[in-house]
PDB file of C-alpha atoms in Angstrom:
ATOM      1  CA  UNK A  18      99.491  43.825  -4.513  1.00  0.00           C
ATOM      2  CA  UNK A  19     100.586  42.855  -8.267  1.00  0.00           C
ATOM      3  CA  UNK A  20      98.407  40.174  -9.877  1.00  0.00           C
ATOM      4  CA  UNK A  21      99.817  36.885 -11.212  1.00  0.00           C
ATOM      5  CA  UNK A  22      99.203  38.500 -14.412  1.00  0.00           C
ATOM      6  CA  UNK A  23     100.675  41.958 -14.136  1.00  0.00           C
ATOM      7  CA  UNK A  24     103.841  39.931 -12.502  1.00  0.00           C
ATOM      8  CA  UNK A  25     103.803  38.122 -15.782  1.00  0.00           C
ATOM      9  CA  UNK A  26     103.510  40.657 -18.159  1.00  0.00           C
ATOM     10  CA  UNK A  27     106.444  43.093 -15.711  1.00  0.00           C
ATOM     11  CA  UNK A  28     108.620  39.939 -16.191  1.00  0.00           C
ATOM     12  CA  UNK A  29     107.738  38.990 -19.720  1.00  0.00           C
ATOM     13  CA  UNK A  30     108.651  42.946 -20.554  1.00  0.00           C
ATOM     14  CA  UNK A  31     112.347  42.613 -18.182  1.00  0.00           C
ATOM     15  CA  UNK A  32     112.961  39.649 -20.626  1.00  0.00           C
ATOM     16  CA  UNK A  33     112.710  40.785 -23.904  1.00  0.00           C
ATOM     17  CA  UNK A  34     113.172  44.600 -23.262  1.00  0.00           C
ATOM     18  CA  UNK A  35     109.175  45.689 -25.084  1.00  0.00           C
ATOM     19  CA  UNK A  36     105.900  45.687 -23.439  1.00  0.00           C
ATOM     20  CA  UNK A  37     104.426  42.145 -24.707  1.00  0.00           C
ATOM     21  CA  UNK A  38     100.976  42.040 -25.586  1.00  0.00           C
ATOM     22  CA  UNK A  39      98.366  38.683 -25.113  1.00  0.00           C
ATOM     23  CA  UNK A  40      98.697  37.781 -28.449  1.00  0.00           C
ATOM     24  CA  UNK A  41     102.694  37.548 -28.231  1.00  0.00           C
ATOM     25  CA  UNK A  42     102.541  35.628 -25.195  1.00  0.00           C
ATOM     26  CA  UNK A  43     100.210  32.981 -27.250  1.00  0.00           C
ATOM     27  CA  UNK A  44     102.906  33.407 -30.097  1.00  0.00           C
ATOM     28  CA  UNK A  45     105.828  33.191 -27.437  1.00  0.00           C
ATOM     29  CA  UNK A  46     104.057  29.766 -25.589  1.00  0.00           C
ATOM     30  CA  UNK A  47     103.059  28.360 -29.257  1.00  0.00           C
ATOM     31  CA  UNK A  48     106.911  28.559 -30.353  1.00  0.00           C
ATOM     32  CA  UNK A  49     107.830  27.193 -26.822  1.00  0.00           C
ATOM     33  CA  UNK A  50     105.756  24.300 -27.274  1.00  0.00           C
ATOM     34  CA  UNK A  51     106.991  23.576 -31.115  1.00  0.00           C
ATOM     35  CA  UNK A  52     110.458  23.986 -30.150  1.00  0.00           C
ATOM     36  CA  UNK A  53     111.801  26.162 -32.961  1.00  0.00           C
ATOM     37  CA  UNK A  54     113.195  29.626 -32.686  1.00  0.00           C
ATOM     38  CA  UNK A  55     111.852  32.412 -33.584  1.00  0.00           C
ATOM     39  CA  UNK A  56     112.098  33.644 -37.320  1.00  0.00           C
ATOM     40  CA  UNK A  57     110.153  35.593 -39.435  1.00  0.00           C
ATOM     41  CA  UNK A  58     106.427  33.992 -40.061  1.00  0.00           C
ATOM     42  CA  UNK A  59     104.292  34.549 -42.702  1.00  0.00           C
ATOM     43  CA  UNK A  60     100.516  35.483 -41.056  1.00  0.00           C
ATOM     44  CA  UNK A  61      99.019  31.855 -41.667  1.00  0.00           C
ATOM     45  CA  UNK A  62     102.288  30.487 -39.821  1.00  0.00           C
ATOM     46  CA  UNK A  63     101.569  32.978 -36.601  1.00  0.00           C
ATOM     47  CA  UNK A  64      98.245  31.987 -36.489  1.00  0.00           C
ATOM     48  CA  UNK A  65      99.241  28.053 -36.444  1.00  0.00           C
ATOM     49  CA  UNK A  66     101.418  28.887 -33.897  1.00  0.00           C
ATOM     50  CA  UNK A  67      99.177  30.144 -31.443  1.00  0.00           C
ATOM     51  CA  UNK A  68      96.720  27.662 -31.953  1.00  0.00           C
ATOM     52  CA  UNK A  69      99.534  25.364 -31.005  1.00  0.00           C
ATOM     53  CA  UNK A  70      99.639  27.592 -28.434  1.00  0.00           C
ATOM     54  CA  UNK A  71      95.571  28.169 -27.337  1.00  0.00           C
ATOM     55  CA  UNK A  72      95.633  23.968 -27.311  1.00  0.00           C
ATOM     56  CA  UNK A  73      98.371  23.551 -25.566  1.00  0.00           C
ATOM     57  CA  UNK A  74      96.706  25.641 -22.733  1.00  0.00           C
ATOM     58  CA  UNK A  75      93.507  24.513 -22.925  1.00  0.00           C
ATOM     59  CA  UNK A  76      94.538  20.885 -22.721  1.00  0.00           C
ATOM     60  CA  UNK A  77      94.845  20.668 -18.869  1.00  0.00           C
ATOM     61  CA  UNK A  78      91.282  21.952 -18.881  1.00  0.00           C
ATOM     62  CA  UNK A  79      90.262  18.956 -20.628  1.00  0.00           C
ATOM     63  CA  UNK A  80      88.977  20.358 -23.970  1.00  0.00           C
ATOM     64  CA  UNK A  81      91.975  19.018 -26.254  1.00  0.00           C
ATOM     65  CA  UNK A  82      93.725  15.564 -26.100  1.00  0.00           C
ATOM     66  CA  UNK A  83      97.302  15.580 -27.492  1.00  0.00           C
ATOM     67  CA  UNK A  84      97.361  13.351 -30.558  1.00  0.00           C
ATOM     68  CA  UNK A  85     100.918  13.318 -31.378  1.00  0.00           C
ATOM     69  CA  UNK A  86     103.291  15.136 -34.132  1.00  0.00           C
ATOM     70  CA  UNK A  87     103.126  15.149 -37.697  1.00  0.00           C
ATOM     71  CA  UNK A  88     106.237  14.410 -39.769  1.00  0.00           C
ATOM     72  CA  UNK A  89     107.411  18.309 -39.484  1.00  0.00           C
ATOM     73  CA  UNK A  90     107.378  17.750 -35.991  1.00  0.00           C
ATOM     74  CA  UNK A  91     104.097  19.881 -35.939  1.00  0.00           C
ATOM     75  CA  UNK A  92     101.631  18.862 -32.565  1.00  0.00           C
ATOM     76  CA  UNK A  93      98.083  18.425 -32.998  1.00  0.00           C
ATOM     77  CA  UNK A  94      95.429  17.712 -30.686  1.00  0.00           C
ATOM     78  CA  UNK A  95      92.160  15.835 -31.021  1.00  0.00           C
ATOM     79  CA  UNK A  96      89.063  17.923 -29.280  1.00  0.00           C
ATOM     80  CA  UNK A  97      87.360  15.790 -26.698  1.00  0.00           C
ATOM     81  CA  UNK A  98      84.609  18.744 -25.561  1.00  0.00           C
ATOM     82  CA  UNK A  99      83.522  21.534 -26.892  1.00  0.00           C
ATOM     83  CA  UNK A 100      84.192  25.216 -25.353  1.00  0.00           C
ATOM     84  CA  UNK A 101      80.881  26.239 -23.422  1.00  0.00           C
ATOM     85  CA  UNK A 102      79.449  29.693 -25.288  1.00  0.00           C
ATOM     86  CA  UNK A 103      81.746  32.283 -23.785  1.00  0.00           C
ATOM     87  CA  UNK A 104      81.174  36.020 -24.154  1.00  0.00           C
ATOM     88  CA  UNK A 105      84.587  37.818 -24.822  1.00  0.00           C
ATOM     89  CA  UNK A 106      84.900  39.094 -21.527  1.00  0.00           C
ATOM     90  CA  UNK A 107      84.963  35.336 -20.453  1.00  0.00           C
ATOM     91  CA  UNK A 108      87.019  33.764 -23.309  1.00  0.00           C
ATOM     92  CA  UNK A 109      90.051  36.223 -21.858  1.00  0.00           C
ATOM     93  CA  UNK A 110      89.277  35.448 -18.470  1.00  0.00           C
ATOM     94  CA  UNK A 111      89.794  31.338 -19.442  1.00  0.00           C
ATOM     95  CA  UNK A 112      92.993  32.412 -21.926  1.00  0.00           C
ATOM     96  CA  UNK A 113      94.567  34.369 -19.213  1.00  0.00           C
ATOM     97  CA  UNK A 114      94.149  32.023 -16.393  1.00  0.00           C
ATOM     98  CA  UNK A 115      95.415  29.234 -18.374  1.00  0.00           C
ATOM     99  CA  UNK A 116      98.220  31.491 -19.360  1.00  0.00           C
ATOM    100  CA  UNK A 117      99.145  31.726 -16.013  1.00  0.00           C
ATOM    101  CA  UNK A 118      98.746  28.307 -15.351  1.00  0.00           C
ATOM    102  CA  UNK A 119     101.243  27.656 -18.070  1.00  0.00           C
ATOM    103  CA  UNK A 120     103.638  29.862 -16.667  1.00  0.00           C
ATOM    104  CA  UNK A 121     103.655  29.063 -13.503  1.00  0.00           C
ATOM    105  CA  UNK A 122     104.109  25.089 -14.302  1.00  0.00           C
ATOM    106  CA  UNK A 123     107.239  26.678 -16.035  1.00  0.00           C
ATOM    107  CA  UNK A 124     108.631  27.918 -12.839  1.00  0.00           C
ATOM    108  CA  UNK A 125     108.219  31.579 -14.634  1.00  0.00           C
ATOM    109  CA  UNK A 126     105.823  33.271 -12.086  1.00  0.00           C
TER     110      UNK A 126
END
């Protein structure tokens, strides 16, 4: 039986026709969540992107708090606890679950 996240990344690769890797899907959720479509982005604007992204799924868990937009219509988030140390193994483990969460809350999976 398929895992939530091997029935995310078979649908995620039906949808836009490539294999999409973890840090796409941050990329894909961060330009969800900011509303704009998808154009060419200079390597500072990716990685703003999926930390729009990394806070927008890490919110539910309690370690952001949504602080509102900025007059580009940018979100930003306050931090209201800090992440316990996490080995790598772990850190994925959190990213991927929330990842699913996310997708799941958007009827996707």
């Amino acid at each position: 039986m398929a895992s939530d996240w091997e029935i995310l990344q078979t649908k995620l690769k039906e949808r836009f026709e490539t294999e999409v890797d973890y840090d796409s899907i941050l990329f894909l959720i961060g330009l969800q969540e900011l509303g704009k479509p998808f154009k060419k982005y200079k390597k500072d604007q990716k990685l703003e992107v999926m930390h729009v992204a990394i806070c927008t799924l890490l919110e539910p868990y309690g370690f952001y708090e949504f602080a509102g937009n900025d007059e580009e219509g940018w979100p930003h988030w306050n931090l209201k606890e800090n992440l316990p140390f996490l080995d790598a193994k772990q850190q994925n483990k959190l990213i991927i679950d929330s990842i699913i969460d996310y997708f799941k809350k958007e009827e996707f999976i």
